[in-house]
PDB file of C-alpha atoms in Angstrom:
ATOM      1  CA  UNK A   1     100.118 -78.906 -64.781  1.00 75.00           C
ATOM      2  CA  UNK A   2     100.261 -75.154 -65.170  1.00 91.00           C
ATOM      3  CA  UNK A   3      97.203 -73.285 -66.428  1.00 96.00           C
ATOM      4  CA  UNK A   4      98.312 -70.294 -68.517  1.00 96.00           C
ATOM      5  CA  UNK A   5      94.917 -68.936 -69.572  1.00 97.00           C
ATOM      6  CA  UNK A   6      91.325 -69.873 -68.784  1.00 97.00           C
ATOM      7  CA  UNK A   7      88.200 -68.228 -70.142  1.00 97.00           C
ATOM      8  CA  UNK A   8      84.678 -69.388 -70.997  1.00 97.00           C
ATOM      9  CA  UNK A   9      85.785 -70.832 -74.369  1.00 97.00           C
ATOM     10  CA  UNK A  10      89.325 -72.194 -74.004  1.00 97.00           C
ATOM     11  CA  UNK A  11      92.007 -73.400 -71.611  1.00 97.00           C
ATOM     12  CA  UNK A  12      95.695 -72.953 -72.370  1.00 97.00           C
ATOM     13  CA  UNK A  13      98.039 -75.058 -70.265  1.00 96.00           C
ATOM     14  CA  UNK A  14     101.451 -76.662 -70.223  1.00 96.00           C
ATOM     15  CA  UNK A  15     101.165 -80.406 -70.791  1.00 95.00           C
ATOM     16  CA  UNK A  16     103.702 -82.217 -68.633  1.00 93.00           C
ATOM     17  CA  UNK A  17     105.812 -84.989 -70.154  1.00 89.00           C
ATOM     18  CA  UNK A  18     104.471 -88.556 -69.823  1.00 89.00           C
ATOM     19  CA  UNK A  19     100.825 -87.397 -69.770  1.00 93.00           C
ATOM     20  CA  UNK A  20      98.724 -88.263 -72.831  1.00 93.00           C
ATOM     21  CA  UNK A  21      97.106 -85.298 -74.536  1.00 92.00           C
ATOM     22  CA  UNK A  22      94.145 -87.344 -75.751  1.00 90.00           C
ATOM     23  CA  UNK A  23      90.893 -88.101 -73.991  1.00 88.00           C
ATOM     24  CA  UNK A  24      91.831 -91.126 -71.915  1.00 88.00           C
ATOM     25  CA  UNK A  25      91.535 -91.799 -68.200  1.00 89.00           C
ATOM     26  CA  UNK A  26      94.319 -89.811 -66.553  1.00 89.00           C
ATOM     27  CA  UNK A  27      94.981 -87.868 -69.756  1.00 93.00           C
ATOM     28  CA  UNK A  28      95.298 -84.099 -69.937  1.00 95.00           C
ATOM     29  CA  UNK A  29      91.610 -83.391 -70.724  1.00 95.00           C
ATOM     30  CA  UNK A  30      90.605 -85.586 -67.795  1.00 94.00           C
ATOM     31  CA  UNK A  31      92.984 -83.755 -65.447  1.00 95.00           C
ATOM     32  CA  UNK A  32      91.713 -80.350 -66.579  1.00 95.00           C
ATOM     33  CA  UNK A  33      88.065 -81.423 -66.230  1.00 96.00           C
ATOM     34  CA  UNK A  34      88.835 -82.422 -62.665  1.00 95.00           C
ATOM     35  CA  UNK A  35      90.838 -79.258 -61.856  1.00 94.00           C
ATOM     36  CA  UNK A  36      88.221 -76.875 -63.286  1.00 96.00           C
ATOM     37  CA  UNK A  37      85.156 -78.978 -62.407  1.00 96.00           C
ATOM     38  CA  UNK A  38      84.173 -78.659 -66.066  1.00 96.00           C
ATOM     39  CA  UNK A  39      82.980 -81.820 -67.865  1.00 96.00           C
ATOM     40  CA  UNK A  40      83.044 -80.108 -71.295  1.00 95.00           C
ATOM     41  CA  UNK A  41      86.814 -79.967 -71.923  1.00 96.00           C
ATOM     42  CA  UNK A  42      87.704 -81.130 -75.448  1.00 94.00           C
ATOM     43  CA  UNK A  43      91.063 -81.828 -77.097  1.00 94.00           C
ATOM     44  CA  UNK A  44      91.565 -80.234 -80.523  1.00 93.00           C
ATOM     45  CA  UNK A  45      95.261 -81.075 -81.111  1.00 90.00           C
ATOM     46  CA  UNK A  46      97.838 -83.486 -79.712  1.00 88.00           C
ATOM     47  CA  UNK A  47     101.345 -83.678 -78.367  1.00 88.00           C
ATOM     48  CA  UNK A  48     103.194 -86.974 -77.997  1.00 83.00           C
ATOM     49  CA  UNK A  49     103.117 -88.471 -74.516  1.00 86.00           C
ATOM     50  CA  UNK A  50     106.861 -88.027 -73.979  1.00 83.00           C
ATOM     51  CA  UNK A  51     106.956 -84.283 -74.623  1.00 85.00           C
ATOM     52  CA  UNK A  52     105.938 -81.209 -72.699  1.00 90.00           C
ATOM     53  CA  UNK A  53     104.379 -78.191 -74.334  1.00 92.00           C
ATOM     54  CA  UNK A  54     101.658 -75.602 -74.564  1.00 93.00           C
ATOM     55  CA  UNK A  55      98.214 -76.968 -75.408  1.00 95.00           C
ATOM     56  CA  UNK A  56      94.908 -75.297 -76.179  1.00 96.00           C
ATOM     57  CA  UNK A  57      91.723 -77.123 -75.180  1.00 97.00           C
ATOM     58  CA  UNK A  58      88.137 -76.127 -75.872  1.00 97.00           C
ATOM     59  CA  UNK A  59      85.488 -75.628 -73.188  1.00 97.00           C
ATOM     60  CA  UNK A  60      82.524 -75.467 -75.594  1.00 96.00           C
ATOM     61  CA  UNK A  61      81.446 -77.249 -78.776  1.00 96.00           C
ATOM     62  CA  UNK A  62      81.567 -73.940 -80.637  1.00 97.00           C
ATOM     63  CA  UNK A  63      85.161 -73.286 -79.496  1.00 97.00           C
ATOM     64  CA  UNK A  64      86.201 -76.847 -80.437  1.00 96.00           C
ATOM     65  CA  UNK A  65      84.664 -76.421 -83.875  1.00 96.00           C
ATOM     66  CA  UNK A  66      86.372 -73.059 -84.440  1.00 96.00           C
ATOM     67  CA  UNK A  67      89.776 -74.278 -83.227  1.00 95.00           C
ATOM     68  CA  UNK A  68      89.485 -77.379 -85.436  1.00 93.00           C
ATOM     69  CA  UNK A  69      88.646 -75.153 -88.402  1.00 94.00           C
ATOM     70  CA  UNK A  70      91.689 -72.984 -87.676  1.00 92.00           C
ATOM     71  CA  UNK A  71      93.934 -76.055 -87.508  1.00 87.00           C
ATOM     72  CA  UNK A  72      92.573 -77.442 -90.815  1.00 86.00           C
ATOM     73  CA  UNK A  73      93.062 -74.091 -92.575  1.00 88.00           C
ATOM     74  CA  UNK A  74      96.572 -73.533 -91.136  1.00 81.00           C
ATOM     75  CA  UNK A  75      95.514 -70.461 -89.143  1.00 86.00           C
ATOM     76  CA  UNK A  76      96.486 -72.163 -85.863  1.00 86.00           C
ATOM     77  CA  UNK A  77     100.261 -71.836 -85.640  1.00 83.00           C
ATOM     78  CA  UNK A  78     102.309 -74.420 -83.768  1.00 84.00           C
ATOM     79  CA  UNK A  79     106.001 -74.115 -83.074  1.00 88.00           C
ATOM     80  CA  UNK A  80     108.174 -76.882 -81.687  1.00 93.00           C
ATOM     81  CA  UNK A  81     111.563 -76.860 -79.998  1.00 95.00           C
ATOM     82  CA  UNK A  82     113.652 -80.014 -79.780  1.00 95.00           C
ATOM     83  CA  UNK A  83     117.114 -81.003 -78.649  1.00 96.00           C
ATOM     84  CA  UNK A  84     118.811 -83.482 -80.952  1.00 97.00           C
ATOM     85  CA  UNK A  85     121.728 -85.846 -80.475  1.00 97.00           C
ATOM     86  CA  UNK A  86     124.097 -84.686 -83.211  1.00 97.00           C
ATOM     87  CA  UNK A  87     124.244 -81.633 -85.448  1.00 97.00           C
ATOM     88  CA  UNK A  88     122.265 -81.278 -88.689  1.00 97.00           C
ATOM     89  CA  UNK A  89     124.313 -80.721 -91.853  1.00 95.00           C
ATOM     90  CA  UNK A  90     122.450 -77.498 -92.640  1.00 97.00           C
ATOM     91  CA  UNK A  91     121.542 -74.669 -90.265  1.00 97.00           C
ATOM     92  CA  UNK A  92     118.107 -74.432 -91.932  1.00 98.00           C
ATOM     93  CA  UNK A  93     116.336 -76.963 -94.085  1.00 98.00           C
ATOM     94  CA  UNK A  94     113.103 -78.617 -95.128  1.00 98.00           C
ATOM     95  CA  UNK A  95     112.767 -82.324 -94.422  1.00 98.00           C
ATOM     96  CA  UNK A  96     110.474 -84.154 -96.828  1.00 98.00           C
ATOM     97  CA  UNK A  97     109.795 -87.885 -96.378  1.00 97.00           C
ATOM     98  CA  UNK A  98     107.234 -90.600 -96.938  1.00 98.00           C
ATOM     99  CA  UNK A  99     106.001 -92.030 -93.648  1.00 97.00           C
ATOM    100  CA  UNK A 100     104.292 -95.314 -92.902  1.00 96.00           C
ATOM    101  CA  UNK A 101     102.559 -95.819 -89.574  1.00 94.00           C
ATOM    102  CA  UNK A 102     102.669 -99.357 -88.161  1.00 92.00           C
ATOM    103  CA  UNK A 103      99.657 -99.423 -85.836  1.00 89.00           C
ATOM    104  CA  UNK A 104     100.540-102.779 -84.295  1.00 91.00           C
ATOM    105  CA  UNK A 105     104.022-101.569 -83.304  1.00 92.00           C
ATOM    106  CA  UNK A 106     102.726 -98.054 -82.608  1.00 89.00           C
ATOM    107  CA  UNK A 107     105.696 -96.747 -84.562  1.00 92.00           C
ATOM    108  CA  UNK A 108     106.212 -94.650 -87.702  1.00 94.00           C
ATOM    109  CA  UNK A 109     108.837 -95.367 -90.357  1.00 95.00           C
ATOM    110  CA  UNK A 110     110.406 -93.429 -93.218  1.00 96.00           C
ATOM    111  CA  UNK A 111     109.881 -95.392 -96.442  1.00 95.00           C
ATOM    112  CA  UNK A 112     111.113 -94.809 -99.986  1.00 95.00           C
ATOM    113  CA  UNK A 113     108.095 -95.844-102.052  1.00 93.00           C
ATOM    114  CA  UNK A 114     104.506 -94.564-102.121  1.00 94.00           C
ATOM    115  CA  UNK A 115     101.925 -97.137-101.125  1.00 90.00           C
ATOM    116  CA  UNK A 116      98.857 -97.914 -99.076  1.00 91.00           C
ATOM    117  CA  UNK A 117      98.844 -95.887 -95.838  1.00 91.00           C
ATOM    118  CA  UNK A 118     102.029 -94.002 -96.841  1.00 96.00           C
ATOM    119  CA  UNK A 119     101.771 -90.237 -96.319  1.00 96.00           C
ATOM    120  CA  UNK A 120     104.056 -87.362 -97.193  1.00 97.00           C
ATOM    121  CA  UNK A 121     105.617 -85.601 -94.212  1.00 96.00           C
ATOM    122  CA  UNK A 122     107.173 -82.151 -94.422  1.00 96.00           C
ATOM    123  CA  UNK A 123     108.773 -79.982 -91.762  1.00 95.00           C
ATOM    124  CA  UNK A 124     111.043 -76.949 -91.699  1.00 97.00           C
ATOM    125  CA  UNK A 125     113.722 -76.556 -89.058  1.00 98.00           C
ATOM    126  CA  UNK A 126     116.237 -73.943 -88.007  1.00 98.00           C
ATOM    127  CA  UNK A 127     119.291 -74.599 -85.857  1.00 98.00           C
ATOM    128  CA  UNK A 128     119.155 -72.311 -82.810  1.00 98.00           C
ATOM    129  CA  UNK A 129     122.138 -73.509 -80.782  1.00 97.00           C
ATOM    130  CA  UNK A 130     124.656 -76.278 -80.457  1.00 95.00           C
ATOM    131  CA  UNK A 131     126.824 -77.530 -77.639  1.00 94.00           C
ATOM    132  CA  UNK A 132     129.189 -80.468 -77.967  1.00 91.00           C
ATOM    133  CA  UNK A 133     127.167 -83.094 -79.856  1.00 95.00           C
ATOM    134  CA  UNK A 134     123.713 -81.606 -79.153  1.00 97.00           C
ATOM    135  CA  UNK A 135     121.585 -79.246 -81.212  1.00 98.00           C
ATOM    136  CA  UNK A 136     118.555 -77.148 -80.311  1.00 98.00           C
ATOM    137  CA  UNK A 137     116.219 -76.720 -83.275  1.00 98.00           C
ATOM    138  CA  UNK A 138     113.048 -74.760 -83.927  1.00 98.00           C
ATOM    139  CA  UNK A 139     110.555 -76.759 -85.988  1.00 97.00           C
ATOM    140  CA  UNK A 140     107.585 -75.787 -88.093  1.00 93.00           C
ATOM    141  CA  UNK A 141     105.398 -78.720 -89.100  1.00 89.00           C
ATOM    142  CA  UNK A 142     103.952 -78.365 -92.573  1.00 88.00           C
ATOM    143  CA  UNK A 143     102.142 -81.684 -92.165  1.00 88.00           C
ATOM    144  CA  UNK A 144     101.187 -83.224 -88.855  1.00 83.00           C
ATOM    145  CA  UNK A 145     101.845 -86.960 -88.987  1.00 89.00           C
ATOM    146  CA  UNK A 146     102.025 -89.241 -85.959  1.00 88.00           C
ATOM    147  CA  UNK A 147     105.550 -89.110 -84.451  1.00 91.00           C
ATOM    148  CA  UNK A 148     106.654 -87.074 -87.467  1.00 94.00           C
ATOM    149  CA  UNK A 149     109.351 -84.971 -85.798  1.00 95.00           C
ATOM    150  CA  UNK A 150     110.795 -87.929 -83.929  1.00 94.00           C
ATOM    151  CA  UNK A 151     110.793 -90.158 -87.024  1.00 96.00           C
ATOM    152  CA  UNK A 152     112.206 -87.647 -89.501  1.00 98.00           C
ATOM    153  CA  UNK A 153     115.133 -86.590 -87.313  1.00 98.00           C
ATOM    154  CA  UNK A 154     115.889 -90.115 -86.101  1.00 97.00           C
ATOM    155  CA  UNK A 155     116.009 -91.369 -89.706  1.00 97.00           C
ATOM    156  CA  UNK A 156     118.864 -88.898 -90.240  1.00 97.00           C
ATOM    157  CA  UNK A 157     120.799 -90.170 -87.188  1.00 97.00           C
ATOM    158  CA  UNK A 158     119.621 -87.144 -85.163  1.00 98.00           C
ATOM    159  CA  UNK A 159     117.354 -88.681 -82.508  1.00 96.00           C
ATOM    160  CA  UNK A 160     115.620 -86.411 -80.010  1.00 94.00           C
ATOM    161  CA  UNK A 161     117.222 -86.279 -76.573  1.00 93.00           C
ATOM    162  CA  UNK A 162     115.156 -88.364 -74.139  1.00 86.00           C
ATOM    163  CA  UNK A 163     113.269 -90.282 -76.840  1.00 84.00           C
ATOM    164  CA  UNK A 164     113.511 -94.004 -76.127  1.00 84.00           C
ATOM    165  CA  UNK A 165     111.266 -95.165 -78.962  1.00 84.00           C
ATOM    166  CA  UNK A 166     113.111 -93.738 -81.962  1.00 86.00           C
TER     167      UNK A 166
END
C-alpha cells in the first residue's frame, strides 16, 4: 500500500486490489491504522474489493464529517478508469439504468421496472483508447450504487477486464 499524502486530518493512499476498503479486519483502514499507529482512521468512501485506486481516509471526526459532507454535496470529485472487454457503440455516452441489489447473492442487477429497493443509476463515460477487442474508458459516476460500474457495463456485454463476478 502506497501512502501518497498524510497530514493531521487525512490520509491519501492507493488501495491495492483484493483489499476491502471498508472497516473490517485486514481491510484498508485497519492496515493504515497499523502502519501509522493511529487508531482514529475512518473510511468516508469505498472502492470495490477487486479494484485498485486512490482513496482518502479521515484521521479525525471533524475531517470525516467534512469529507462526508463534500461527498453528499458532490464537491468531492471521483474519477474512474476501467478496461472493458469489447468496444462501446459510442465514444461518449451517459448510461442510465434501474439497479436492484440482491443482498443474499451480493450482486446487483439491471432491471426494467421500478420497485422496492430499485434505484436509478447514472454514469457518464468517455472512450480513451482501444486495442483489439479492449477499451479503456474514463467514468464519472453521477450516482454511486453498489457495483454500479461493473453492472452497467456488463449488462451491455462490456464486462470489466479481470472482473469474475459480472
